[in-house]
mmCIF file of C-alpha atoms in Angstrom:
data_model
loop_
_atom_site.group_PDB
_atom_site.id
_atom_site.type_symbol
_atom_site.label_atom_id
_atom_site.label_comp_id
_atom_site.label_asym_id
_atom_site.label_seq_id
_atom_site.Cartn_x
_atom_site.Cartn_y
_atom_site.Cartn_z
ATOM 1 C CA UNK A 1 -94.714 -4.793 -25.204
ATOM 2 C CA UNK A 2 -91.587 -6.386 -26.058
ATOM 3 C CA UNK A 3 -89.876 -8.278 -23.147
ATOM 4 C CA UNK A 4 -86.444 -6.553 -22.339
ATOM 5 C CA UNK A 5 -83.331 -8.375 -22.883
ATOM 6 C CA UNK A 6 -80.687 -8.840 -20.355
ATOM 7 C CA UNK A 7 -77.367 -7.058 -21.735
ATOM 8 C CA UNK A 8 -74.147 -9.606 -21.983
ATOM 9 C CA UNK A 9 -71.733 -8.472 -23.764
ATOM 10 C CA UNK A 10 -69.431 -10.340 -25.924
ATOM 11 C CA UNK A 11 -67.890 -13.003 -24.066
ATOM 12 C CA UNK A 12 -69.282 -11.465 -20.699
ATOM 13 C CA UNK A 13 -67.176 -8.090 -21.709
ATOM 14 C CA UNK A 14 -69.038 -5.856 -19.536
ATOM 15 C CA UNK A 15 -68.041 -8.093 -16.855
ATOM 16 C CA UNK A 16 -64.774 -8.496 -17.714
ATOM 17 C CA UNK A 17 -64.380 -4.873 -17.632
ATOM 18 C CA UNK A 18 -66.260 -4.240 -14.160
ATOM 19 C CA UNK A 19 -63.676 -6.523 -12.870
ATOM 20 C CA UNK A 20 -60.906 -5.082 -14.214
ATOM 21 C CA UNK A 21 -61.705 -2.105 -13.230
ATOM 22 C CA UNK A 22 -62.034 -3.317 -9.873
ATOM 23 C CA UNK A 23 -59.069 -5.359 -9.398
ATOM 24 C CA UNK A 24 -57.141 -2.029 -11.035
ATOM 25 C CA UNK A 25 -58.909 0.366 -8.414
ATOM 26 C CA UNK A 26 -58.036 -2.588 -5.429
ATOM 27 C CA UNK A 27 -54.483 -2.326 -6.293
ATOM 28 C CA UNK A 28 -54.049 1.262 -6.217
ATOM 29 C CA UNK A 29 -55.488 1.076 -2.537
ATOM 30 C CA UNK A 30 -53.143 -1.837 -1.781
ATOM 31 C CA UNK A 31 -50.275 0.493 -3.411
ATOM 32 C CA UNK A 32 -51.011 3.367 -1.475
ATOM 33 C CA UNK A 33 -50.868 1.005 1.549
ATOM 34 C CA UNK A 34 -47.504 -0.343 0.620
ATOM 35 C CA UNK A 35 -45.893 3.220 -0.226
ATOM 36 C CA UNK A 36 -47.097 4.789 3.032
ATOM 37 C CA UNK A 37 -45.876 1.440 4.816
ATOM 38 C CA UNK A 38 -42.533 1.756 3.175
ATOM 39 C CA UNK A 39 -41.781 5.242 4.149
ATOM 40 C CA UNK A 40 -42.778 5.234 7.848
ATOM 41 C CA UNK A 41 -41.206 1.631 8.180
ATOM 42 C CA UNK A 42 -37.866 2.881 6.471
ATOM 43 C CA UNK A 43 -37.871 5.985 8.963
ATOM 44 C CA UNK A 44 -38.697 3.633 11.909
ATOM 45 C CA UNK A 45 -35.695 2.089 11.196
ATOM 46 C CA UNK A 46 -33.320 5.051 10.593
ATOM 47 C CA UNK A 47 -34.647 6.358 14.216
ATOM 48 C CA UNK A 48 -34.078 2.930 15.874
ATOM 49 C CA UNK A 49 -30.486 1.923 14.087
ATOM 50 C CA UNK A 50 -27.065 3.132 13.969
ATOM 51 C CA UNK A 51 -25.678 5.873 11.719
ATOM 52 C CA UNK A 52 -22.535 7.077 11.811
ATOM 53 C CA UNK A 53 -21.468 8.293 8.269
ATOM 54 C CA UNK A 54 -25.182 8.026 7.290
ATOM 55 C CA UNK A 55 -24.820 5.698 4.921
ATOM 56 C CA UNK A 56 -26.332 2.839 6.708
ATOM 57 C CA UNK A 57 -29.273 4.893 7.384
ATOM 58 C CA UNK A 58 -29.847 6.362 4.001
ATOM 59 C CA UNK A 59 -29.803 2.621 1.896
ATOM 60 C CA UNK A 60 -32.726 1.186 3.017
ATOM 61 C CA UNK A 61 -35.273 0.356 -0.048
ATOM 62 C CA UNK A 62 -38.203 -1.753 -0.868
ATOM 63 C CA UNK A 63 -37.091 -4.068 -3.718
ATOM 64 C CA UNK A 64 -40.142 -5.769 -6.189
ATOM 65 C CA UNK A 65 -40.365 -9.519 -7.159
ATOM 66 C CA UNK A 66 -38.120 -10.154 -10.167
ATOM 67 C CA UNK A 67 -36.184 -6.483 -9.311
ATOM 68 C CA UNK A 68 -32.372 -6.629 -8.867
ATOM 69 C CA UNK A 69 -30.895 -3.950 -6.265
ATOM 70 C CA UNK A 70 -30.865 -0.046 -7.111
ATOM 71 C CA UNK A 71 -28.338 2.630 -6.759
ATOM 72 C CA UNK A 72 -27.881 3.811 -2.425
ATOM 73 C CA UNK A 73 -28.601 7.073 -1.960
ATOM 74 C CA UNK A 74 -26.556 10.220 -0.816
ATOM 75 C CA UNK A 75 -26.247 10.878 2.642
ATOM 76 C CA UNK A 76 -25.223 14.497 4.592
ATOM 77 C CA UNK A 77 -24.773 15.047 8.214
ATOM 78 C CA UNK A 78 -27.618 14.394 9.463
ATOM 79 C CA UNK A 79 -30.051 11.211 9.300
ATOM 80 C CA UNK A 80 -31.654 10.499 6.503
ATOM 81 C CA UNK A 81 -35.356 11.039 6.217
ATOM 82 C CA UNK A 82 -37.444 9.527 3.603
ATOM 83 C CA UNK A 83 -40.655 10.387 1.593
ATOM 84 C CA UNK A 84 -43.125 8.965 -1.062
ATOM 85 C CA UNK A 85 -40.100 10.012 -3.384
ATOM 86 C CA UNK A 86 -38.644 7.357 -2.395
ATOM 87 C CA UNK A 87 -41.093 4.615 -2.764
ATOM 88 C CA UNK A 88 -43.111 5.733 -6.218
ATOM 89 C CA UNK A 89 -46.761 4.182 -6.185
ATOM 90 C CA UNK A 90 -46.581 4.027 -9.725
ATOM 91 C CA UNK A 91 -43.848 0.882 -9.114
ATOM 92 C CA UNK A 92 -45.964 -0.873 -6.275
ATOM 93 C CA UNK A 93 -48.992 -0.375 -8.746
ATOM 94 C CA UNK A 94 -47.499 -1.623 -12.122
ATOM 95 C CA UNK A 95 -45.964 -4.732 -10.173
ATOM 96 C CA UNK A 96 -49.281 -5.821 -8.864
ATOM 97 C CA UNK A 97 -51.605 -5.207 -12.169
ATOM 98 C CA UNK A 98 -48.637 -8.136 -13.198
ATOM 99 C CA UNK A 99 -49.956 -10.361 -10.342
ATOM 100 C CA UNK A 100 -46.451 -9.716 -8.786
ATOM 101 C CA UNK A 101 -47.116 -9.472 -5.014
ATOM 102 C CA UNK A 102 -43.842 -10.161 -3.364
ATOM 103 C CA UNK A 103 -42.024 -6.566 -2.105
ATOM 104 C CA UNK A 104 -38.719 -6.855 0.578
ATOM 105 C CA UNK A 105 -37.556 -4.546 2.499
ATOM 106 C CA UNK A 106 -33.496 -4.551 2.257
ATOM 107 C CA UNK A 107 -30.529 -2.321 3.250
ATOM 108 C CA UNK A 108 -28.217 -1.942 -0.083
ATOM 109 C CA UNK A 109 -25.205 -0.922 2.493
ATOM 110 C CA UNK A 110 -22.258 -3.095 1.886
ATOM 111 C CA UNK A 111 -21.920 -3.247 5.843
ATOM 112 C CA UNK A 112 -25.467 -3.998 6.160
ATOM 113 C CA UNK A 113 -25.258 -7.092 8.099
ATOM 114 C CA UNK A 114 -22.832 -5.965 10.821
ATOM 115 C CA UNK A 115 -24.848 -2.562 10.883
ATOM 116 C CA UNK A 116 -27.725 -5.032 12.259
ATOM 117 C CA UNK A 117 -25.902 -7.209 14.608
ATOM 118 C CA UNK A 118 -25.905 -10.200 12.860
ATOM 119 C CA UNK A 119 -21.820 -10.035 11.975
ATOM 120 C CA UNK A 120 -18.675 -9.640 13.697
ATOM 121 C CA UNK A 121 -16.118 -7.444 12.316
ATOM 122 C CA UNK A 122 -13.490 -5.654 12.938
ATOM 123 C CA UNK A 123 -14.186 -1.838 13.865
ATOM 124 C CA UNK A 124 -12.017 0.907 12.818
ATOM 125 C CA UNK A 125 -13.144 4.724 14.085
ATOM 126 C CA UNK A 126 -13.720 6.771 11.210
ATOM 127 C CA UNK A 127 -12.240 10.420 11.157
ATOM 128 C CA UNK A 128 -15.935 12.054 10.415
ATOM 129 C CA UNK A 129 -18.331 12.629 14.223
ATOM 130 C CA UNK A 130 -20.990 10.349 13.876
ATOM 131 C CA UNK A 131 -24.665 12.034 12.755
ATOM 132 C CA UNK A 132 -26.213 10.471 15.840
ATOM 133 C CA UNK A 133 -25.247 11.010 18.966
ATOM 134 C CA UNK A 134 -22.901 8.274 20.350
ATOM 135 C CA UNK A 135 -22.934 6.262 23.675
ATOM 136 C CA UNK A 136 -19.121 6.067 24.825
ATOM 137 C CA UNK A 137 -17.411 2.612 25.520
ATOM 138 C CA UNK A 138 -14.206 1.677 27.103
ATOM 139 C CA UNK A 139 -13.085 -0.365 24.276
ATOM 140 C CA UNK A 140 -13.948 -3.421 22.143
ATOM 141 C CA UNK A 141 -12.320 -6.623 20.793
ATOM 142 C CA UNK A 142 -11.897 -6.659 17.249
ATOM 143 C CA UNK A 143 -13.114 -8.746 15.636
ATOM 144 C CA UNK A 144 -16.453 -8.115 17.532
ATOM 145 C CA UNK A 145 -20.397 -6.912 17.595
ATOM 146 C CA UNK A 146 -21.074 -3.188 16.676
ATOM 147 C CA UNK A 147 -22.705 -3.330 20.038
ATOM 148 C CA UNK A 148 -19.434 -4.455 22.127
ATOM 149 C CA UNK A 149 -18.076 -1.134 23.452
ATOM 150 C CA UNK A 150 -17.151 -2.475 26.796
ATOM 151 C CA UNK A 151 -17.681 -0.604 30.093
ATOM 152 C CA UNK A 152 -19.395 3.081 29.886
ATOM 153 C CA UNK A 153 -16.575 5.835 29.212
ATOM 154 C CA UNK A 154 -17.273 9.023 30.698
ATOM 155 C CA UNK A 155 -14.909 11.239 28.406
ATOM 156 C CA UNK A 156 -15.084 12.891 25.049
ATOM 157 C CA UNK A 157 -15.817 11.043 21.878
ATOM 158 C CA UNK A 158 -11.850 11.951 20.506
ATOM 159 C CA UNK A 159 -11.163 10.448 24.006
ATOM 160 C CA UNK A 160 -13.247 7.222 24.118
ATOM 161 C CA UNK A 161 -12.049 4.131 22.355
ATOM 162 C CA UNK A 162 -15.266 2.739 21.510
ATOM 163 C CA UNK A 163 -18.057 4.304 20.848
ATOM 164 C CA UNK A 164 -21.733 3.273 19.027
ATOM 165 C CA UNK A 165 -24.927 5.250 18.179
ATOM 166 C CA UNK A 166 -27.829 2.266 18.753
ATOM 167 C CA UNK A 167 -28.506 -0.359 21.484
ATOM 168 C CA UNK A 168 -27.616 -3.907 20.993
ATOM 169 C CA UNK A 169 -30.097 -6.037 18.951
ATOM 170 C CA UNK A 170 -31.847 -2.985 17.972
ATOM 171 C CA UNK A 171 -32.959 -4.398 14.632
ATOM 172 C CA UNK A 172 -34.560 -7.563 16.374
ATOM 173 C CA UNK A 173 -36.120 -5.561 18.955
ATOM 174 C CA UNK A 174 -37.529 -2.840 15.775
ATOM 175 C CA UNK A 175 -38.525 -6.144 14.520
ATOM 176 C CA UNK A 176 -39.966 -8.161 16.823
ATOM 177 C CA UNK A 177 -40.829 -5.798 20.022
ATOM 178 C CA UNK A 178 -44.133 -3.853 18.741
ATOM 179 C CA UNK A 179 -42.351 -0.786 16.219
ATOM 180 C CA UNK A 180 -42.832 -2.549 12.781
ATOM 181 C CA UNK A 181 -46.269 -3.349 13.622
ATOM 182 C CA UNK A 182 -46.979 0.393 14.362
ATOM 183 C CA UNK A 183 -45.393 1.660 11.561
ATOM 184 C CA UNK A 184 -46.849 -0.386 9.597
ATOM 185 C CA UNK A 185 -50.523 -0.039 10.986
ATOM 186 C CA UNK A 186 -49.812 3.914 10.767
ATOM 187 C CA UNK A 187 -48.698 3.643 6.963
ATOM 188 C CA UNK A 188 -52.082 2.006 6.178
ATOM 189 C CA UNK A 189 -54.132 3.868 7.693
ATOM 190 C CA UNK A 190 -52.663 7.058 6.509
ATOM 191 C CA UNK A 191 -53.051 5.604 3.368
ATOM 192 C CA UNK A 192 -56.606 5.288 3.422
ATOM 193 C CA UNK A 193 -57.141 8.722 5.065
ATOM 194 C CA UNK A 194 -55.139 10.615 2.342
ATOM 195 C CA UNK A 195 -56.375 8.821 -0.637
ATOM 196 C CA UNK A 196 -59.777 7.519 -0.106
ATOM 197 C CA UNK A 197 -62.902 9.164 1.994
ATOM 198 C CA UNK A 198 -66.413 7.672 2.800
ATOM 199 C CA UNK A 199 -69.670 8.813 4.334
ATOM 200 C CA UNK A 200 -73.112 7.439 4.585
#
C-alpha cells in the first residue's frame, strides 16, 4: 500500500486561503462590532447633548483612516435617531480587508466645538423652539459657555433670556463618566447576538 502524501498546495495555497478566509470572516465580526458601536454610541450622544435646531444632533459620523468628511444630514423637529443606515458594514469591512484600522467618531457641525463646551461664543436665540426641552436661565455673557445661562428663570421660554437644552460638560461626562463604555459594550454584544450564534 502506497504511503499517503500530505497535501501542500502550491506555495502553501491551501493555507493561504484558510487564512484568508479567516482573517475575511474576523473582520466581518469586528465590522459588525464597529457598526452596532457606532449607532448606539451616536444615539448616546444625541440623548446626552444639546439640540436646538437639530443640527448638532443629526452630524455626528464615524469617519475611516484616509476618509475626508461627508455631507451632514437633514434634521426635522425632533432629535435625530440613527440606524445601521447610517454606518454601512460594507465601509467598516472594505477598510479593514485594507489593513486600515483607524475609525473616529466626529461631529461635521460647523458649531461643533461650542456645541461640546470646549468654546466660548457668542449666543444669539434663534427664532425656531428648540427640539429638546430647554432649562431656563436668567441670562448669559456673551461671549460665553453654551452652559452659562445664569440663575434659574422661572418664566416662559419667549420670556427667558437664556436658555440651554444639556447640562454643563455633558460631553466629558458622556465621555468619561460610564455612558460610552455602555454603549459601546451594548453595540458589541448586540453585534454578536444578531449576527453570529453558537451551541455545543
Amino acid at each position: 500500500m502506497a504511503p499517503r502524501r500530505r497535501f501542500k498546495g502550491q506555495g502553501g495555497g491551501l493555507e493561504k486561503s484558510i487564512a484568508s478566509q479567516l482573517a475575511k470572516d474576523i473582520n466581518k465580526v469586528v465590522a459588525a462590532s464597529i457598526q452596532e458601536s457606532a449607532v448606539a454610541i451616536a444615539n448616546g450622544l444625541v440623548e446626552a447633548g444639546p439640540a436646538w435646531s437639530g443640527e448638532f444632533a443629526a452630524s455626528w459620523d464615524v469617519i475611516l483612516e484616509g476618509e475626508s468628511s461627508r455631507t451632514s444630514r437633514s434634521f426635522g423637529d425632533s432629535p435625530y435617531v440613527y440606524t445601521r443606515r447610517n454606518f454601512p458594514r460594507s465601509r467598516f469591512e472594505k477598510a479593514l480587508n485594507s489593513n486600515k484600522s483607524k475609525f473616529s467618531i466626529v461631529n461635521l457641525a460647523s458649531h461643533a466645538a461650542e456645541a461640546i463646551d470646549q468654546d466660548r461664543a457668542i449666543f444669539i436665540r434663534p427664532n425656531n423652539d428648540p427640539v429638546k426641552t430647554p432649562e431656563l436661565g436668567m441670562g448669559r455673557d456673551n461671549p460665553s459657555f453654551r452652559y452659562e445661562i445664569g440663575d434659574p428663570f422661572s418664566g416662559s421660554l419667549e420670556e427667558a433670556p437664556a436658555a440651554r437644552t444639556a447640562e454643563p460638560d455633558w460631553f466629558y461626562t458622556y465621555i468619561e463618566g460610564g455612558p460610552l463604555k455602555g454603549d459601546l459594550r451594548r453595540g458589541v454584544e448586540l453585534a454578536f447576538k444578531t449576527n453570529y450564534s453558537f451551541s455545543e
